[in-house]
Coordinates of C-alpha atoms in Angstrom, one line a residue:
Chain A
X1 CA 15.0 12.9 -12.9
X2 CA 15.4 14.9 -16.0
X3 CA 13.0 17.2 -17.3
X4 CA 14.5 18.0 -20.6
X5 CA 11.9 18.6 -23.0
X6 CA 9.6 20.1 -20.5
X7 CA 11.0 23.5 -20.2
X8 CA 9.2 26.5 -21.7
X9 CA 5.9 24.6 -21.7
X10 CA 4.2 27.1 -19.5
X11 CA 4.6 29.9 -22.2
X12 CA 2.3 29.6 -25.4
X13 CA 4.5 30.2 -28.5
X14 CA 3.2 33.6 -29.3
X15 CA 4.2 34.7 -25.7
X16 CA 7.7 33.0 -26.0
X17 CA 8.4 34.7 -29.3
X18 CA 7.4 38.1 -27.9
X19 CA 9.4 37.5 -24.8
X20 CA 12.4 36.7 -26.7
X21 CA 12.3 39.9 -28.8
X22 CA 11.8 42.0 -25.9
X23 CA 14.9 40.6 -24.1
X24 CA 16.8 40.8 -27.4
X25 CA 15.6 44.6 -27.9
X26 CA 16.8 44.9 -24.0
X27 CA 20.3 43.7 -24.6
X28 CA 21.0 46.3 -27.4
X29 CA 19.9 49.3 -25.1
X30 CA 22.7 50.9 -23.3
X31 CA 20.7 51.3 -20.1
X32 CA 19.5 47.8 -20.0
X33 CA 21.9 46.6 -17.4
X34 CA 21.3 49.3 -15.0
X35 CA 17.6 49.0 -15.2
X36 CA 17.9 45.2 -14.7
X37 CA 19.9 45.5 -11.7
X38 CA 17.5 48.0 -10.5
X39 CA 14.5 45.8 -11.0
X40 CA 16.4 42.7 -9.5
X41 CA 16.7 44.6 -6.3
X42 CA 13.3 45.1 -5.9
X43 CA 10.8 42.6 -4.7
X44 CA 7.5 44.3 -5.6
X45 CA 5.2 42.6 -8.2
X46 CA 5.9 45.0 -11.0
X47 CA 9.6 43.8 -11.1
X48 CA 8.5 40.2 -12.0
X49 CA 9.8 38.8 -15.3
X50 CA 6.9 38.0 -17.6
X51 CA 8.1 34.2 -17.2
X52 CA 7.8 34.2 -13.4
X53 CA 4.4 36.1 -13.8
X54 CA 3.2 33.4 -16.0
X55 CA 4.5 30.4 -13.6
X56 CA 2.8 32.3 -10.7
X57 CA -0.6 32.7 -12.8
X58 CA -0.4 28.9 -13.7
X59 CA 0.3 28.2 -9.7
X60 CA -2.5 30.2 -8.9
X61 CA -4.9 28.2 -11.1
X62 CA -4.0 25.1 -9.0
X63 CA -4.4 26.9 -5.7
X64 CA -7.8 28.1 -6.7
X65 CA -8.8 24.6 -7.7
X66 CA -7.5 23.2 -4.4
X67 CA -9.0 25.9 -2.4
X68 CA -12.6 25.5 -3.9
X69 CA -12.3 21.7 -3.6
X70 CA -11.8 21.6 0.1
X71 CA -14.3 24.8 0.8
X72 CA -16.9 22.8 -1.0
X73 CA -16.3 19.7 0.9
X74 CA -16.6 21.5 4.3
X75 CA -19.6 23.1 2.9
X76 CA -21.3 20.0 2.0
X77 CA -20.7 18.7 5.2
X78 CA -20.6 15.0 4.6
X79 CA -17.1 14.4 5.8
X80 CA -16.2 12.9 9.1
X81 CA -13.4 12.0 11.1
X82 CA -9.8 12.2 9.6
X83 CA -11.1 13.1 6.1
X84 CA -12.9 16.1 7.7
X85 CA -9.8 17.3 9.7
X86 CA -7.5 16.9 6.5
X87 CA -10.1 19.0 4.4
X88 CA -10.1 21.6 7.3
X89 CA -6.3 21.9 7.9
X90 CA -5.2 21.6 4.2
X91 CA -8.0 23.9 2.9
X92 CA -6.7 26.6 5.2
X93 CA -3.3 26.1 3.8
X94 CA -4.3 26.3 0.3
X95 CA -6.2 29.4 1.0
X96 CA -2.9 30.9 2.5
X97 CA -0.9 29.8 -0.5
X98 CA -3.6 31.5 -2.8
X99 CA -3.2 34.6 -0.9
X100 CA 0.5 34.4 -1.0
X101 CA 0.4 33.9 -4.8
X102 CA -1.9 37.0 -5.2
X103 CA 0.3 39.0 -3.3
X104 CA 3.3 38.0 -5.3
X105 CA 1.4 38.9 -8.5
X106 CA -0.1 42.3 -7.2
X107 CA -3.4 41.4 -7.6
X108 CA -6.7 39.4 -6.4
X109 CA -7.9 36.7 -8.4
X110 CA -11.4 35.4 -9.0
X111 CA -11.7 31.7 -9.3
X112 CA -13.3 30.1 -12.4
X113 CA -16.4 28.0 -11.7
X114 CA -15.2 24.4 -10.7
X115 CA -17.3 21.2 -10.8
X116 CA -16.5 18.3 -8.4
X117 CA -19.5 16.0 -9.3
X118 CA -20.0 13.5 -6.3
X119 CA -16.3 14.1 -5.2
X120 CA -17.4 15.6 -1.9
X121 CA -20.2 13.1 -1.3
X122 CA -18.4 10.8 1.0
X123 CA -14.8 10.4 2.6
X124 CA -13.7 7.8 0.1
X125 CA -14.4 9.9 -2.9
X126 CA -13.3 13.0 -1.4
X127 CA -9.9 11.3 -0.5
X128 CA -9.4 9.7 -3.8
X129 CA -9.9 13.2 -5.6
X130 CA -7.8 15.0 -2.9
X131 CA -5.0 12.3 -3.7
X132 CA -5.4 13.3 -7.6
X133 CA -5.3 17.1 -7.1
X134 CA -2.5 17.0 -4.5
X135 CA -0.3 14.5 -6.6
X136 CA -0.9 16.6 -9.7
X137 CA 0.0 19.9 -7.7
X138 CA 3.3 18.5 -6.7
X139 CA 4.2 17.3 -10.2
X140 CA 3.2 20.6 -11.6
X141 CA 5.2 22.8 -9.4
X142 CA 8.1 20.6 -9.7
X143 CA 7.6 20.7 -13.6
X144 CA 8.0 24.6 -13.4
X145 CA 11.3 24.6 -11.0
X146 CA 13.3 25.2 -14.0
X147 CA 11.2 27.7 -15.5
X148 CA 11.0 30.4 -13.0
X149 CA 13.9 32.6 -11.7
X150 CA 16.0 31.2 -8.7
X151 CA 14.5 34.0 -6.8
X152 CA 11.1 33.0 -7.1
X153 CA 12.1 29.5 -6.6
X154 CA 13.3 30.6 -3.1
X155 CA 9.8 31.8 -2.4
X156 CA 7.7 29.3 -3.9
X157 CA 9.7 26.1 -2.7
X158 CA 8.1 27.0 0.9
X159 CA 4.9 26.1 -0.8
X160 CA 6.0 23.0 -2.9
X161 CA 7.0 20.8 -0.1
X162 CA 3.8 21.6 1.9
X163 CA 1.8 20.3 -1.2
X164 CA 4.0 17.3 -1.1
X165 CA 3.0 16.9 2.5
X166 CA -0.7 17.2 1.7
X167 CA -0.4 14.5 -1.0
X168 CA 1.5 12.1 1.4
X169 CA -1.1 12.9 3.9
X170 CA -3.8 12.1 1.6
X171 CA -2.6 8.9 0.3
X172 CA -2.2 7.9 3.9
X173 CA -5.9 8.4 4.3
X174 CA -6.3 6.6 1.3
X175 CA -4.2 3.5 2.6
X176 CA -1.8 3.8 -0.4
X177 CA 1.9 4.5 -0.3
X178 CA 2.5 8.1 0.8
X179 CA 5.6 8.3 -1.2
X180 CA 5.4 5.6 -4.2
X181 CA 8.9 6.8 -5.7
X182 CA 12.3 7.8 -4.9
X183 CA 11.8 10.9 -7.1
X184 CA 8.8 13.0 -7.8
X185 CA 8.3 12.9 -11.7
X186 CA 7.6 16.5 -13.0
X187 CA 4.8 17.2 -15.6
X188 CA 4.5 19.9 -18.1
X189 CA 1.8 22.6 -17.7
X190 CA -0.1 21.5 -20.6
X191 CA -0.3 18.0 -19.0
X192 CA -1.2 19.4 -15.6
X193 CA -4.1 21.6 -17.0
X194 CA -5.3 18.5 -18.9
X195 CA -5.6 16.6 -15.7
X196 CA -7.7 19.1 -13.7
X197 CA -9.9 19.9 -16.9
X198 CA -12.7 17.5 -15.8
X199 CA -13.2 19.9 -12.7
X200 CA -13.4 23.2 -14.9
X201 CA -17.0 24.0 -15.2
Chain B
X1 CA 9.7 22.9 12.9
X2 CA 8.9 20.2 15.0
X3 CA 9.3 19.8 18.9
X4 CA 11.2 16.8 18.3
X5 CA 13.9 19.0 16.4
X6 CA 14.0 21.5 19.1
X7 CA 14.5 18.5 21.7
X8 CA 17.3 17.2 19.6
X9 CA 19.1 20.6 19.1
X10 CA 19.2 20.9 22.8
X11 CA 22.1 18.5 23.2
X12 CA 25.5 19.8 23.5
X13 CA 27.3 20.2 20.1
X14 CA 29.9 17.8 18.9
X15 CA 32.2 19.9 16.4
X16 CA 33.5 16.6 14.8
X17 CA 30.9 16.4 12.1
X18 CA 31.6 15.2 8.7
X19 CA 28.5 17.1 7.7
X20 CA 30.1 20.4 9.0
X21 CA 33.0 19.8 6.6
X22 CA 30.8 19.7 3.7
X23 CA 28.8 22.8 5.0
X24 CA 32.0 24.7 5.2
X25 CA 32.3 24.5 1.4
X26 CA 28.8 25.9 0.8
X27 CA 28.9 29.5 -0.6
X28 CA 27.6 31.9 1.7
X29 CA 25.0 34.5 0.9
X30 CA 27.6 37.3 0.7
X31 CA 29.7 35.3 -1.8
X32 CA 26.6 34.3 -3.8
X33 CA 25.5 38.0 -4.0
X34 CA 29.1 38.9 -5.3
X35 CA 29.0 36.3 -7.9
X36 CA 25.6 37.3 -9.1
X37 CA 27.0 40.8 -9.5
X38 CA 30.0 39.6 -11.4
X39 CA 27.8 37.3 -13.7
X40 CA 25.7 40.4 -14.3
X41 CA 28.8 42.3 -15.3
X42 CA 30.1 39.6 -17.6
X43 CA 26.7 39.4 -19.4
X44 CA 26.5 43.2 -19.8
X45 CA 30.1 43.7 -21.1
X46 CA 29.4 40.8 -23.5
X47 CA 31.7 38.9 -25.8
X48 CA 35.0 40.6 -24.9
X49 CA 35.5 38.6 -21.6
X50 CA 35.1 35.0 -22.4
X51 CA 37.8 34.0 -19.7
X52 CA 35.8 35.9 -17.3
X53 CA 32.6 34.0 -18.2
X54 CA 34.4 30.6 -17.9
X55 CA 35.9 31.6 -14.6
X56 CA 32.1 32.4 -13.4
X57 CA 31.0 29.1 -14.7
X58 CA 33.7 27.4 -13.0
X59 CA 32.6 29.1 -9.5
X60 CA 29.0 28.1 -10.3
X61 CA 30.3 24.5 -10.9
X62 CA 32.0 24.3 -7.7
X63 CA 29.2 25.7 -5.6
X64 CA 26.9 23.3 -6.9
X65 CA 29.3 20.5 -6.1
X66 CA 29.4 21.7 -2.6
X67 CA 25.7 21.8 -2.4
X68 CA 25.2 18.4 -3.9
X69 CA 27.8 17.0 -1.3
X70 CA 26.1 18.5 1.5
X71 CA 22.6 16.9 0.4
X72 CA 24.7 13.6 -0.3
X73 CA 26.0 13.7 3.4
X74 CA 22.4 14.1 4.6
X75 CA 21.3 11.4 2.4
X76 CA 24.0 9.0 3.9
X77 CA 22.7 9.8 7.3
X78 CA 19.1 8.9 6.4
X79 CA 20.0 5.9 4.3
X80 CA 22.2 4.4 7.0
X81 CA 19.5 5.2 9.6
X82 CA 16.6 3.2 7.8
X83 CA 18.8 0.7 6.7
X84 CA 20.0 0.0 10.3
X85 CA 16.5 0.0 11.4
X86 CA 15.6 -2.7 9.0
X87 CA 18.4 -5.0 10.0
X88 CA 17.6 -4.5 13.8
X89 CA 14.3 -5.6 13.0
X90 CA 12.4 -4.0 15.9
X91 CA 9.9 -2.3 13.8
X92 CA 6.5 -4.2 13.0
X93 CA 3.6 -3.3 10.6
X94 CA 3.2 0.2 9.1
X95 CA 6.4 1.6 10.7
X96 CA 8.3 -1.5 9.2
X97 CA 7.0 -0.9 5.9
X98 CA 7.9 2.9 6.3
X99 CA 11.4 2.3 7.2
X100 CA 11.7 -0.4 4.2
X101 CA 10.2 1.9 1.5
X102 CA 11.8 5.2 2.8
X103 CA 15.3 3.5 3.2
X104 CA 15.1 2.3 -0.4
X105 CA 14.3 5.9 -1.4
X106 CA 17.3 7.4 0.5
X107 CA 19.7 4.7 -0.9
X108 CA 18.4 5.7 -4.4
X109 CA 19.1 9.5 -3.6
X110 CA 22.7 8.5 -2.3
X111 CA 23.3 6.6 -5.8
X112 CA 21.9 9.3 -7.7
X113 CA 24.2 12.1 -6.0
X114 CA 27.1 9.9 -6.3
X115 CA 26.6 9.3 -9.9
X116 CA 26.1 12.8 -10.6
X117 CA 29.2 13.7 -8.6
X118 CA 31.4 10.9 -9.6
X119 CA 35.0 11.3 -8.3
X120 CA 33.9 14.5 -6.5
X121 CA 31.4 12.8 -4.4
X122 CA 31.9 13.0 -0.6
X123 CA 32.7 9.8 1.2
X124 CA 30.2 8.6 3.9
X125 CA 31.1 9.3 7.4
X126 CA 30.6 6.4 10.0
X127 CA 27.2 6.5 11.9
X128 CA 26.3 5.6 15.5
X129 CA 22.5 5.8 16.0
X130 CA 22.7 5.5 19.7
X131 CA 20.1 3.1 20.0
X132 CA 17.3 5.0 18.2
X133 CA 16.7 2.2 15.8
X134 CA 16.1 -0.5 18.6
X135 CA 12.6 0.6 19.5
X136 CA 9.7 2.0 17.7
X137 CA 9.3 4.9 19.7
X138 CA 12.9 6.3 19.3
X139 CA 12.9 5.2 15.8
X140 CA 9.6 7.2 15.0
X141 CA 10.7 10.5 16.9
X142 CA 14.3 10.3 15.1
X143 CA 12.5 9.7 11.9
X144 CA 10.2 12.9 12.3
X145 CA 13.1 14.9 13.0
X146 CA 15.3 13.7 10.1
X147 CA 12.7 14.1 7.4
X148 CA 11.6 17.5 8.8
X149 CA 15.3 18.5 8.7
X150 CA 15.8 17.4 5.2
X151 CA 12.8 19.2 4.0
X152 CA 14.2 22.4 5.4
X153 CA 17.8 21.9 4.6
X154 CA 16.8 21.1 0.7
X155 CA 14.7 24.0 0.8
X156 CA 17.5 26.3 1.7
X157 CA 19.9 24.8 -1.0
X158 CA 17.4 24.7 -4.0
X159 CA 17.6 28.3 -4.9
X160 CA 21.4 28.3 -4.8
X161 CA 21.9 25.6 -7.3
X162 CA 23.0 26.9 -10.5
X163 CA 22.7 24.1 -13.0
X164 CA 19.4 23.4 -14.4
X165 CA 20.4 19.5 -14.5
X166 CA 21.0 19.6 -10.7
X167 CA 18.3 21.6 -9.8
X168 CA 15.7 19.3 -11.5
X169 CA 17.2 16.3 -9.5
X170 CA 17.0 18.2 -6.1
X171 CA 13.4 19.5 -6.7
X172 CA 12.3 15.9 -7.3
X173 CA 14.1 14.6 -4.4
X174 CA 13.0 17.7 -2.1
X175 CA 9.2 17.1 -2.8
X176 CA 9.8 13.3 -1.9
X177 CA 11.6 14.2 1.5
X178 CA 8.5 16.2 2.2
X179 CA 6.3 13.2 1.3
X180 CA 8.5 11.2 3.8
X181 CA 8.0 13.8 6.7
X182 CA 4.3 13.7 6.3
X183 CA 4.4 9.7 6.2
X184 CA 6.1 9.6 9.3
X185 CA 4.2 12.2 11.1
X186 CA 1.2 10.5 10.2
X187 CA 2.2 7.3 11.8
X188 CA 3.1 9.2 14.7
X189 CA -0.1 10.6 15.1
X190 CA 0.9 14.4 14.5
X191 CA -0.3 16.7 11.9
X192 CA 1.7 15.9 8.6
X193 CA 1.4 19.4 7.4
X194 CA 1.6 21.6 10.4
X195 CA 2.2 25.0 8.7
X196 CA 0.9 26.5 5.3
X197 CA 4.7 27.4 4.6
X198 CA 7.7 25.2 5.3
X199 CA 10.7 27.1 6.6
X200 CA 14.1 26.7 5.2
X201 CA 16.9 25.8 7.5
X202 CA 20.1 27.6 7.2
X203 CA 23.1 25.4 6.7
X204 CA 24.5 26.0 10.1
X205 CA 21.6 25.2 12.0
X206 CA 21.1 21.9 10.0
X207 CA 24.8 20.9 10.9
X208 CA 24.1 22.0 14.5
X209 CA 21.0 19.9 14.8
X210 CA 22.6 16.8 13.2
X211 CA 25.8 17.3 15.4
X212 CA 23.6 17.5 18.4
X213 CA 22.7 14.1 17.8
X214 CA 26.1 12.6 18.0
X215 CA 25.0 10.3 15.2
X216 CA 28.0 11.1 13.0
X217 CA 31.2 10.1 14.1
X218 CA 34.8 10.6 12.8
X219 CA 36.0 7.1 13.5
X220 CA 34.8 3.8 13.2
X221 CA 31.8 3.5 15.6
X222 CA 31.6 1.3 18.5
X223 CA 28.9 -1.1 18.9
X224 CA 26.2 0.5 21.2
X225 CA 23.2 -1.4 20.0
X226 CA 22.4 -4.9 21.0
X227 CA 21.0 -6.2 17.8
X228 CA 23.2 -5.5 15.0
X229 CA 26.4 -4.0 13.7
X230 CA 26.6 -0.3 12.6
X231 CA 26.1 0.6 9.2
X232 CA 29.1 2.4 7.6
X233 CA 27.8 3.2 4.2

């Protein structure tokens, strides 16, 4: 259940060093406390800590991937029955997550080109890929829980559990255990990005 | 939340709940904000106030224990429900499998919280599931309500947990509860993910819903199911 060793993974070393330097500088400034309190009381995108911003950007990448996958599956029009219903409902929800993250970040985003190969060709391949990207999404979000502020967690956890519902739903359709273990194993950002690399064009 | 939960909440409220006892120890939003302000002040005034820091740390630890005990009590409830369903043996096929697997998860959650809390772990209340484990229909409806409830209840607590170690444990369990909810919803023929965003469920509402079921009993439960003795944790 521990994620020891996973922390800080979302930040590349250079960014981490810079951030530590900034926060050290902030501590020595007399007005830092007042400024910090003021920014904490605002909820606009500009008040996001750099760490929270990086977590959000990372999450955005996942939501872009998922949104693109489901919209392509629907565009290709080869799904039927429950798989089609799944793509439709989950696709809309991923789209809503994407907009939510964009609002939090204060900017719109342009998704990179994704390649899903033959994953949208039939129900079976589609569901197998859905299981993979939804399970990875849950593990990736869980892996960031300690990296984000509790304030951000209070917002993002509304998305995390829906991702877990998607994963269980996809697994139900695939005929495998929807909840294979008592606690979901978190993964680091780098491992998560490695998992989705094949889909990046 | 689902209609099932709304239906359960319509029943009259039993104020005897053990869950309410643990809920009353949870920090209120106001208390949390004040503590947050104190913690900031301690940080700003830096090294001169070590006793204050220690005090803040102790308060955080107390809050965390209260939150974990609240979660533990919910897990007791769920574990007992699935364990009894399995003992009664009225379920077949996919539903029986769900009860078996999810039951093992809920028991693992109980164990994890008990081990984390040690001597400070809340004791399990007694339960009387009032026949809801006796038939597939009643079981299914109750399980949907319980799992959706757990998702909302965890969601409310997560951002209030101070310790990163406890948070990691709770987050990993939270997403599994969401998987359970989707699983039983699928078996019940309802949309596993109804909304793009899951709502959090305030503590008092969680307690109110659970108490409305009259599943939690203060005293040793009377036998009301035909098939098996009650599970008492």
